[in-house]
Amino acid sequence: MASLHRYGDHPSQVCELYGSGERVAVLIHGGFWRQRYGRELEGGVARDLVARGWAVWNVEYRRLGGGGGWPATLEDVAEAIRALPLEAGRVAIGHSAGGQLAVWAAAEGLVDAAVSQAGALDLDELSRLGTSDAVVNQLLGGTPEEVPHRYAEASPRRRLPIGVPLLLVHGERDDDVPVHVSREFAAAAREAGDDCELVVIGDESHYEHLEPGSRCWAATTSWLEAWSDDHGR
């Protein structure tokens, strides 16, 4: 059973806390930053992590169509992590748009490590591709040429080096966020000096990351346990 915690007055400024312990997974859901997708997407993996001995902080935030966008969405994620009531090692785990937010939070120094699951890690590239009806341009209020400072702040690719251990998991068959986004980010991160592991799953696509029985999720939990062992938790 999760307890609900508010970190602001807006209806979306809430988090769910599952379990307790010395290891906290900060879950940040995806949905291309749009209002119609919410933290319920993370319910299955949240319960799986609790069964593995992790506490879980399932983050909700303002999204496009519900008061989100630049800079509210990023500000909410930062405030949500700062509001975490447990003193413990923190790993941000984000799927799709949540991957962008998780690695951005790591660049901000808010967590000790980050996992990107099919993450939207290069906002310039996704803007160029026009992904999901040019949703990146909606999030940031323009193209990279129109609002370059916003892309410089928000895009994890622009924030390298991130400075904490990173795992990128991506399905080879992903039609929502192309796998080359993670491949190119991993190469750039390593060149910048980051500890960045990339796992590409050949026969999975975009949504298996949210299924506890999937190979994508197994790659995430395996890395989390190794990270936890390395950090004495």
PDB file of C-alpha atoms in Angstrom:
ATOM      1  CA  MET A   1       0.000   0.000   0.000  1.00  0.00           C
ATOM      2  CA  ALA A   2       1.384   3.389  -1.011  1.00  0.00           C
ATOM      3  CA  SER A   3       1.042   6.616   0.961  1.00  0.00           C
ATOM      4  CA  LEU A   4       0.361   9.878  -0.879  1.00  0.00           C
ATOM      5  CA  HIS A   5       2.580  12.918  -0.312  1.00  0.00           C
ATOM      6  CA  ARG A   6       2.063  16.439  -1.672  1.00  0.00           C
ATOM      7  CA  TYR A   7       4.940  18.726  -2.632  1.00  0.00           C
ATOM      8  CA  GLY A   8       2.804  21.605  -3.942  1.00  0.00           C
ATOM      9  CA  ASP A   9      -0.734  22.884  -4.354  1.00  0.00           C
ATOM     10  CA  HIS A  10      -1.383  21.708  -7.927  1.00  0.00           C
ATOM     11  CA  PRO A  11      -3.300  18.401  -8.204  1.00  0.00           C
ATOM     12  CA  SER A  12      -0.372  16.872 -10.099  1.00  0.00           C
ATOM     13  CA  GLN A  13       2.209  17.817  -7.467  1.00  0.00           C
ATOM     14  CA  VAL A  14       2.014  14.510  -5.606  1.00  0.00           C
ATOM     15  CA  CYS A  15       4.160  11.413  -5.073  1.00  0.00           C
ATOM     16  CA  GLU A  16       3.436   7.910  -3.835  1.00  0.00           C
ATOM     17  CA  LEU A  17       5.754   6.301  -1.298  1.00  0.00           C
ATOM     18  CA  TYR A  18       5.972   2.520  -1.272  1.00  0.00           C
ATOM     19  CA  GLY A  19       7.956   0.666   1.376  1.00  0.00           C
ATOM     20  CA  SER A  20      11.010   1.882   3.253  1.00  0.00           C
ATOM     21  CA  GLY A  21      14.716   1.170   3.398  1.00  0.00           C
ATOM     22  CA  GLU A  22      18.203   2.344   2.534  1.00  0.00           C
ATOM     23  CA  ARG A  23      17.641   2.196  -1.235  1.00  0.00           C
ATOM     24  CA  VAL A  24      15.066   4.382  -2.946  1.00  0.00           C
ATOM     25  CA  ALA A  25      13.966   4.103  -6.568  1.00  0.00           C
ATOM     26  CA  VAL A  26      12.581   7.417  -7.784  1.00  0.00           C
ATOM     27  CA  LEU A  27      10.188   6.425 -10.580  1.00  0.00           C
ATOM     28  CA  ILE A  28       9.379   9.007 -13.253  1.00  0.00           C
ATOM     29  CA  HIS A  29       6.749   7.959 -15.764  1.00  0.00           C
ATOM     30  CA  GLY A  30       6.662   8.709 -19.452  1.00  0.00           C
ATOM     31  CA  GLY A  31       3.923   9.569 -21.931  1.00  0.00           C
ATOM     32  CA  PHE A  32       5.738  12.290 -23.892  1.00  0.00           C
ATOM     33  CA  TRP A  33       5.084  14.761 -21.058  1.00  0.00           C
ATOM     34  CA  ARG A  34       1.316  14.762 -21.799  1.00  0.00           C
ATOM     35  CA  GLN A  35      -1.448  15.082 -19.234  1.00  0.00           C
ATOM     36  CA  ARG A  36      -3.300  11.934 -20.253  1.00  0.00           C
ATOM     37  CA  TYR A  37      -0.470   9.732 -18.971  1.00  0.00           C
ATOM     38  CA  GLY A  38       0.181   9.480 -15.246  1.00  0.00           C
ATOM     39  CA  ARG A  39       2.077   7.777 -12.463  1.00  0.00           C
ATOM     40  CA  GLU A  40      -0.206   4.726 -12.595  1.00  0.00           C
ATOM     41  CA  LEU A  41       1.973   3.518 -15.481  1.00  0.00           C
ATOM     42  CA  GLU A  42       4.663   2.669 -12.920  1.00  0.00           C
ATOM     43  CA  GLY A  43       2.454   0.594 -10.596  1.00  0.00           C
ATOM     44  CA  GLY A  44       3.693  -2.834 -11.704  1.00  0.00           C
ATOM     45  CA  VAL A  45       7.393  -2.078 -11.505  1.00  0.00           C
ATOM     46  CA  ALA A  46       6.883  -0.172  -8.240  1.00  0.00           C
ATOM     47  CA  ARG A  47       5.436  -3.274  -6.600  1.00  0.00           C
ATOM     48  CA  ASP A  48       8.199  -5.415  -8.058  1.00  0.00           C
ATOM     49  CA  LEU A  49      10.872  -3.138  -6.599  1.00  0.00           C
ATOM     50  CA  VAL A  50       9.241  -3.195  -3.166  1.00  0.00           C
ATOM     51  CA  ALA A  51       9.299  -7.004  -3.299  1.00  0.00           C
ATOM     52  CA  ARG A  52      13.041  -6.739  -3.996  1.00  0.00           C
ATOM     53  CA  GLY A  53      13.584  -4.635  -0.874  1.00  0.00           C
ATOM     54  CA  TRP A  54      13.530  -1.154  -2.372  1.00  0.00           C
ATOM     55  CA  ALA A  55      11.553   1.852  -1.242  1.00  0.00           C
ATOM     56  CA  VAL A  56       9.829   3.568  -4.155  1.00  0.00           C
ATOM     57  CA  TRP A  57       9.014   7.260  -4.682  1.00  0.00           C
ATOM     58  CA  ASN A  58       6.582   7.370  -7.604  1.00  0.00           C
ATOM     59  CA  VAL A  59       6.592  10.913  -8.947  1.00  0.00           C
ATOM     60  CA  GLU A  60       3.746  12.827 -10.542  1.00  0.00           C
ATOM     61  CA  TYR A  61       4.344  16.201 -12.165  1.00  0.00           C
ATOM     62  CA  ARG A  62       2.603  18.869 -14.224  1.00  0.00           C
ATOM     63  CA  ARG A  63       2.333  17.857 -17.856  1.00  0.00           C
ATOM     64  CA  LEU A  64       1.338  19.343 -21.206  1.00  0.00           C
ATOM     65  CA  GLY A  65      -2.362  20.121 -21.086  1.00  0.00           C
ATOM     66  CA  GLY A  66      -2.332  20.350 -17.293  1.00  0.00           C
ATOM     67  CA  GLY A  67      -0.091  23.270 -16.413  1.00  0.00           C
ATOM     68  CA  GLY A  68       3.168  21.630 -17.499  1.00  0.00           C
ATOM     69  CA  GLY A  69       5.799  22.432 -20.084  1.00  0.00           C
ATOM     70  CA  TRP A  70       8.775  24.730 -19.720  1.00  0.00           C
ATOM     71  CA  PRO A  71       9.851  25.207 -16.951  1.00  0.00           C
ATOM     72  CA  ALA A  72       7.085  23.756 -14.756  1.00  0.00           C
ATOM     73  CA  THR A  73       7.630  20.095 -15.630  1.00  0.00           C
ATOM     74  CA  LEU A  74      11.333  20.171 -14.765  1.00  0.00           C
ATOM     75  CA  GLU A  75      10.756  22.262 -11.662  1.00  0.00           C
ATOM     76  CA  ASP A  76       8.196  19.753 -10.409  1.00  0.00           C
ATOM     77  CA  VAL A  77      10.522  16.795 -10.803  1.00  0.00           C
ATOM     78  CA  ALA A  78      13.244  18.622  -8.894  1.00  0.00           C
ATOM     79  CA  GLU A  79      10.867  19.602  -6.098  1.00  0.00           C
ATOM     80  CA  ALA A  80       9.416  16.105  -5.914  1.00  0.00           C
ATOM     81  CA  ILE A  81      12.854  14.568  -5.409  1.00  0.00           C
ATOM     82  CA  ARG A  82      13.793  17.180  -2.817  1.00  0.00           C
ATOM     83  CA  ALA A  83      10.568  16.319  -0.955  1.00  0.00           C
ATOM     84  CA  LEU A  84      11.517  12.632  -0.575  1.00  0.00           C
ATOM     85  CA  PRO A  85      11.126  11.921   3.147  1.00  0.00           C
ATOM     86  CA  LEU A  86      13.772   9.172   3.319  1.00  0.00           C
ATOM     87  CA  GLU A  87      17.516   9.633   3.798  1.00  0.00           C
ATOM     88  CA  ALA A  88      18.776   6.926   1.474  1.00  0.00           C
ATOM     89  CA  GLY A  89      20.662   6.259  -1.726  1.00  0.00           C
ATOM     90  CA  ARG A  90      18.546   7.476  -4.615  1.00  0.00           C
ATOM     91  CA  VAL A  91      18.349   6.079  -8.132  1.00  0.00           C
ATOM     92  CA  ALA A  92      16.078   7.843 -10.627  1.00  0.00           C
ATOM     93  CA  ILE A  93      14.404   5.435 -13.061  1.00  0.00           C
ATOM     94  CA  GLY A  94      12.530   6.986 -15.949  1.00  0.00           C
ATOM     95  CA  HIS A  95      10.696   5.561 -18.937  1.00  0.00           C
ATOM     96  CA  SER A  96      10.564   7.439 -22.260  1.00  0.00           C
ATOM     97  CA  ALA A  97       9.952  11.119 -21.381  1.00  0.00           C
ATOM     98  CA  GLY A  98      10.647  10.050 -17.807  1.00  0.00           C
ATOM     99  CA  GLY A  99      14.105   8.946 -18.942  1.00  0.00           C
ATOM    100  CA  GLN A 100      14.845  12.512 -19.981  1.00  0.00           C
ATOM    101  CA  LEU A 101      13.631  13.737 -16.599  1.00  0.00           C
ATOM    102  CA  ALA A 102      15.564  11.083 -14.645  1.00  0.00           C
ATOM    103  CA  VAL A 103      18.888  11.817 -16.328  1.00  0.00           C
ATOM    104  CA  TRP A 104      18.208  15.556 -16.134  1.00  0.00           C
ATOM    105  CA  ALA A 105      17.680  15.142 -12.377  1.00  0.00           C
ATOM    106  CA  ALA A 106      21.006  13.320 -12.179  1.00  0.00           C
ATOM    107  CA  ALA A 107      22.697  16.208 -13.992  1.00  0.00           C
ATOM    108  CA  GLU A 108      21.163  18.530 -11.408  1.00  0.00           C
ATOM    109  CA  GLY A 109      22.794  16.539  -8.606  1.00  0.00           C
ATOM    110  CA  LEU A 110      19.480  15.316  -7.179  1.00  0.00           C
ATOM    111  CA  VAL A 111      20.143  11.558  -7.315  1.00  0.00           C
ATOM    112  CA  ASP A 112      23.070   9.167  -6.968  1.00  0.00           C
ATOM    113  CA  ALA A 113      22.496   7.242 -10.213  1.00  0.00           C
ATOM    114  CA  ALA A 114      19.979   7.089 -13.047  1.00  0.00           C
ATOM    115  CA  VAL A 115      18.335   4.525 -15.310  1.00  0.00           C
ATOM    116  CA  SER A 116      16.904   5.566 -18.667  1.00  0.00           C
ATOM    117  CA  GLN A 117      14.362   3.155 -20.150  1.00  0.00           C
ATOM    118  CA  ALA A 118      13.935   4.056 -23.826  1.00  0.00           C
ATOM    119  CA  GLY A 119      14.708   7.579 -22.707  1.00  0.00           C
ATOM    120  CA  ALA A 120      14.151  10.786 -24.670  1.00  0.00           C
ATOM    121  CA  LEU A 121      17.763  11.743 -24.008  1.00  0.00           C
ATOM    122  CA  ASP A 122      18.466  13.983 -26.991  1.00  0.00           C
ATOM    123  CA  LEU A 123      15.776  16.623 -27.292  1.00  0.00           C
ATOM    124  CA  ASP A 124      17.458  18.285 -30.273  1.00  0.00           C
ATOM    125  CA  GLU A 125      17.300  15.018 -32.221  1.00  0.00           C
ATOM    126  CA  LEU A 126      13.704  14.286 -31.263  1.00  0.00           C
ATOM    127  CA  SER A 127      12.741  17.816 -32.273  1.00  0.00           C
ATOM    128  CA  ARG A 128      14.482  17.275 -35.605  1.00  0.00           C
ATOM    129  CA  LEU A 129      12.579  14.013 -36.080  1.00  0.00           C
ATOM    130  CA  GLY A 130       9.253  15.644 -35.178  1.00  0.00           C
ATOM    131  CA  THR A 131       8.574  12.821 -32.720  1.00  0.00           C
ATOM    132  CA  SER A 132       4.945  12.441 -31.550  1.00  0.00           C
ATOM    133  CA  ASP A 133       3.586  15.504 -33.376  1.00  0.00           C
ATOM    134  CA  ALA A 134       6.639  17.604 -32.478  1.00  0.00           C
ATOM    135  CA  VAL A 135       5.985  17.164 -28.764  1.00  0.00           C
ATOM    136  CA  VAL A 136       9.466  18.356 -27.773  1.00  0.00           C
ATOM    137  CA  ASN A 137       8.741  21.717 -29.361  1.00  0.00           C
ATOM    138  CA  GLN A 138       5.527  21.862 -27.324  1.00  0.00           C
ATOM    139  CA  LEU A 139       7.383  20.985 -24.129  1.00  0.00           C
ATOM    140  CA  LEU A 140      10.065  23.633 -24.565  1.00  0.00           C
ATOM    141  CA  GLY A 141       8.040  26.224 -26.455  1.00  0.00           C
ATOM    142  CA  GLY A 142       9.984  26.144 -29.692  1.00  0.00           C
ATOM    143  CA  THR A 143      12.704  24.523 -31.766  1.00  0.00           C
ATOM    144  CA  PRO A 144      16.389  24.370 -30.818  1.00  0.00           C
ATOM    145  CA  GLU A 145      16.969  27.381 -33.040  1.00  0.00           C
ATOM    146  CA  GLU A 146      14.171  29.381 -31.398  1.00  0.00           C
ATOM    147  CA  VAL A 147      14.877  28.587 -27.727  1.00  0.00           C
ATOM    148  CA  PRO A 148      18.442  27.221 -27.621  1.00  0.00           C
ATOM    149  CA  HIS A 149      18.907  27.994 -23.914  1.00  0.00           C
ATOM    150  CA  ARG A 150      15.962  25.749 -23.010  1.00  0.00           C
ATOM    151  CA  TYR A 151      17.411  22.822 -24.930  1.00  0.00           C
ATOM    152  CA  ALA A 152      20.774  23.439 -23.298  1.00  0.00           C
ATOM    153  CA  GLU A 153      19.122  23.189 -19.880  1.00  0.00           C
ATOM    154  CA  ALA A 154      16.645  20.361 -20.490  1.00  0.00           C
ATOM    155  CA  SER A 155      18.321  17.921 -22.865  1.00  0.00           C
ATOM    156  CA  PRO A 156      20.485  15.295 -21.135  1.00  0.00           C
ATOM    157  CA  ARG A 157      22.657  15.059 -24.250  1.00  0.00           C
ATOM    158  CA  ARG A 158      23.525  18.733 -23.823  1.00  0.00           C
ATOM    159  CA  ARG A 159      24.262  18.245 -20.096  1.00  0.00           C
ATOM    160  CA  LEU A 160      27.091  15.720 -20.496  1.00  0.00           C
ATOM    161  CA  PRO A 161      28.971  14.699 -18.460  1.00  0.00           C
ATOM    162  CA  ILE A 162      26.196  13.765 -16.040  1.00  0.00           C
ATOM    163  CA  GLY A 163      28.589  12.747 -13.272  1.00  0.00           C
ATOM    164  CA  VAL A 164      26.825   9.698 -11.781  1.00  0.00           C
ATOM    165  CA  PRO A 165      26.496   6.047 -12.905  1.00  0.00           C
ATOM    166  CA  LEU A 166      24.019   5.616 -15.735  1.00  0.00           C
ATOM    167  CA  LEU A 167      22.193   2.666 -17.261  1.00  0.00           C
ATOM    168  CA  LEU A 168      20.436   2.990 -20.610  1.00  0.00           C
ATOM    169  CA  VAL A 169      18.061   0.180 -21.600  1.00  0.00           C
ATOM    170  CA  HIS A 170      16.428   0.263 -25.011  1.00  0.00           C
ATOM    171  CA  GLY A 171      14.473  -2.174 -27.147  1.00  0.00           C
ATOM    172  CA  GLU A 172      15.805  -2.654 -30.661  1.00  0.00           C
ATOM    173  CA  ARG A 173      12.237  -2.585 -32.040  1.00  0.00           C
ATOM    174  CA  ASP A 174      11.233   0.697 -30.361  1.00  0.00           C
ATOM    175  CA  ASP A 175       9.101   2.787 -32.725  1.00  0.00           C
ATOM    176  CA  ASP A 176       8.469   5.640 -30.267  1.00  0.00           C
ATOM    177  CA  VAL A 177      12.003   6.636 -29.282  1.00  0.00           C
ATOM    178  CA  PRO A 178      14.509   5.274 -31.814  1.00  0.00           C
ATOM    179  CA  VAL A 179      17.272   3.119 -30.344  1.00  0.00           C
ATOM    180  CA  HIS A 180      19.944   5.299 -31.951  1.00  0.00           C
ATOM    181  CA  VAL A 181      19.106   8.004 -29.390  1.00  0.00           C
ATOM    182  CA  SER A 182      20.420   5.795 -26.577  1.00  0.00           C
ATOM    183  CA  ARG A 183      23.320   4.413 -28.609  1.00  0.00           C
ATOM    184  CA  GLU A 184      24.595   7.858 -29.512  1.00  0.00           C
ATOM    185  CA  PHE A 185      24.043   9.199 -25.996  1.00  0.00           C
ATOM    186  CA  ALA A 186      25.992   6.297 -24.477  1.00  0.00           C
ATOM    187  CA  ALA A 187      28.926   6.862 -26.818  1.00  0.00           C
ATOM    188  CA  ALA A 188      28.971  10.590 -26.060  1.00  0.00           C
ATOM    189  CA  ALA A 189      28.618  10.000 -22.317  1.00  0.00           C
ATOM    190  CA  ARG A 190      31.567   7.619 -22.228  1.00  0.00           C
ATOM    191  CA  GLU A 191      33.648  10.028 -24.277  1.00  0.00           C
ATOM    192  CA  ALA A 192      32.786  12.735 -21.736  1.00  0.00           C
ATOM    193  CA  GLY A 193      33.981  10.486 -18.902  1.00  0.00           C
ATOM    194  CA  ASP A 194      30.672   9.166 -17.549  1.00  0.00           C
ATOM    195  CA  ASP A 195      30.174   5.625 -16.239  1.00  0.00           C
ATOM    196  CA  CYS A 196      27.430   4.709 -18.710  1.00  0.00           C
ATOM    197  CA  GLU A 197      26.228   1.190 -19.536  1.00  0.00           C
ATOM    198  CA  LEU A 198      24.000   0.525 -22.550  1.00  0.00           C
ATOM    199  CA  VAL A 199      21.804  -2.584 -22.878  1.00  0.00           C
ATOM    200  CA  VAL A 200      19.881  -3.070 -26.129  1.00  0.00           C
ATOM    201  CA  ILE A 201      17.236  -5.811 -26.084  1.00  0.00           C
ATOM    202  CA  GLY A 202      16.825  -7.232 -29.545  1.00  0.00           C
ATOM    203  CA  ASP A 203      13.211  -8.420 -29.527  1.00  0.00           C
ATOM    204  CA  GLU A 204      11.472  -5.845 -27.313  1.00  0.00           C
ATOM    205  CA  SER A 205      10.053  -2.411 -28.084  1.00  0.00           C
ATOM    206  CA  HIS A 206       8.839   0.591 -26.077  1.00  0.00           C
ATOM    207  CA  TYR A 207       6.442  -0.578 -23.387  1.00  0.00           C
ATOM    208  CA  GLU A 208       8.066  -3.791 -22.135  1.00  0.00           C
ATOM    209  CA  HIS A 209      10.081  -1.645 -19.703  1.00  0.00           C
ATOM    210  CA  LEU A 210       6.912  -1.330 -17.618  1.00  0.00           C
ATOM    211  CA  GLU A 211       6.346  -5.106 -17.448  1.00  0.00           C
ATOM    212  CA  PRO A 212       8.098  -6.825 -14.519  1.00  0.00           C
ATOM    213  CA  GLY A 213       8.446 -10.080 -16.510  1.00  0.00           C
ATOM    214  CA  SER A 214      10.227  -8.510 -19.478  1.00  0.00           C
ATOM    215  CA  ARG A 215      13.879  -8.746 -20.463  1.00  0.00           C
ATOM    216  CA  CYS A 216      14.075  -4.948 -20.421  1.00  0.00           C
ATOM    217  CA  TRP A 217      13.016  -4.870 -16.767  1.00  0.00           C
ATOM    218  CA  ALA A 218      15.368  -7.748 -15.907  1.00  0.00           C
ATOM    219  CA  ALA A 219      18.262  -5.686 -17.281  1.00  0.00           C
ATOM    220  CA  THR A 220      17.221  -2.783 -15.059  1.00  0.00           C
ATOM    221  CA  THR A 221      16.874  -4.813 -11.861  1.00  0.00           C
ATOM    222  CA  SER A 222      20.157  -6.631 -12.446  1.00  0.00           C
ATOM    223  CA  TRP A 223      21.976  -3.313 -12.762  1.00  0.00           C
ATOM    224  CA  LEU A 224      20.193  -1.897  -9.712  1.00  0.00           C
ATOM    225  CA  GLU A 225      21.309  -4.806  -7.548  1.00  0.00           C
ATOM    226  CA  ALA A 226      24.917  -4.427  -8.730  1.00  0.00           C
ATOM    227  CA  TRP A 227      24.786  -0.685  -8.033  1.00  0.00           C
ATOM    228  CA  SER A 228      23.366  -1.349  -4.591  1.00  0.00           C
ATOM    229  CA  ASP A 229      26.078  -3.900  -3.784  1.00  0.00           C
ATOM    230  CA  ASP A 230      28.804  -1.516  -4.946  1.00  0.00           C
ATOM    231  CA  HIS A 231      27.435   1.219  -2.683  1.00  0.00           C
ATOM    232  CA  GLY A 232      27.068  -0.960   0.396  1.00  0.00           C
ATOM    233  CA  ARG A 233      23.284  -0.882   0.551  1.00  0.00           C
TER     234      ARG A 233
END
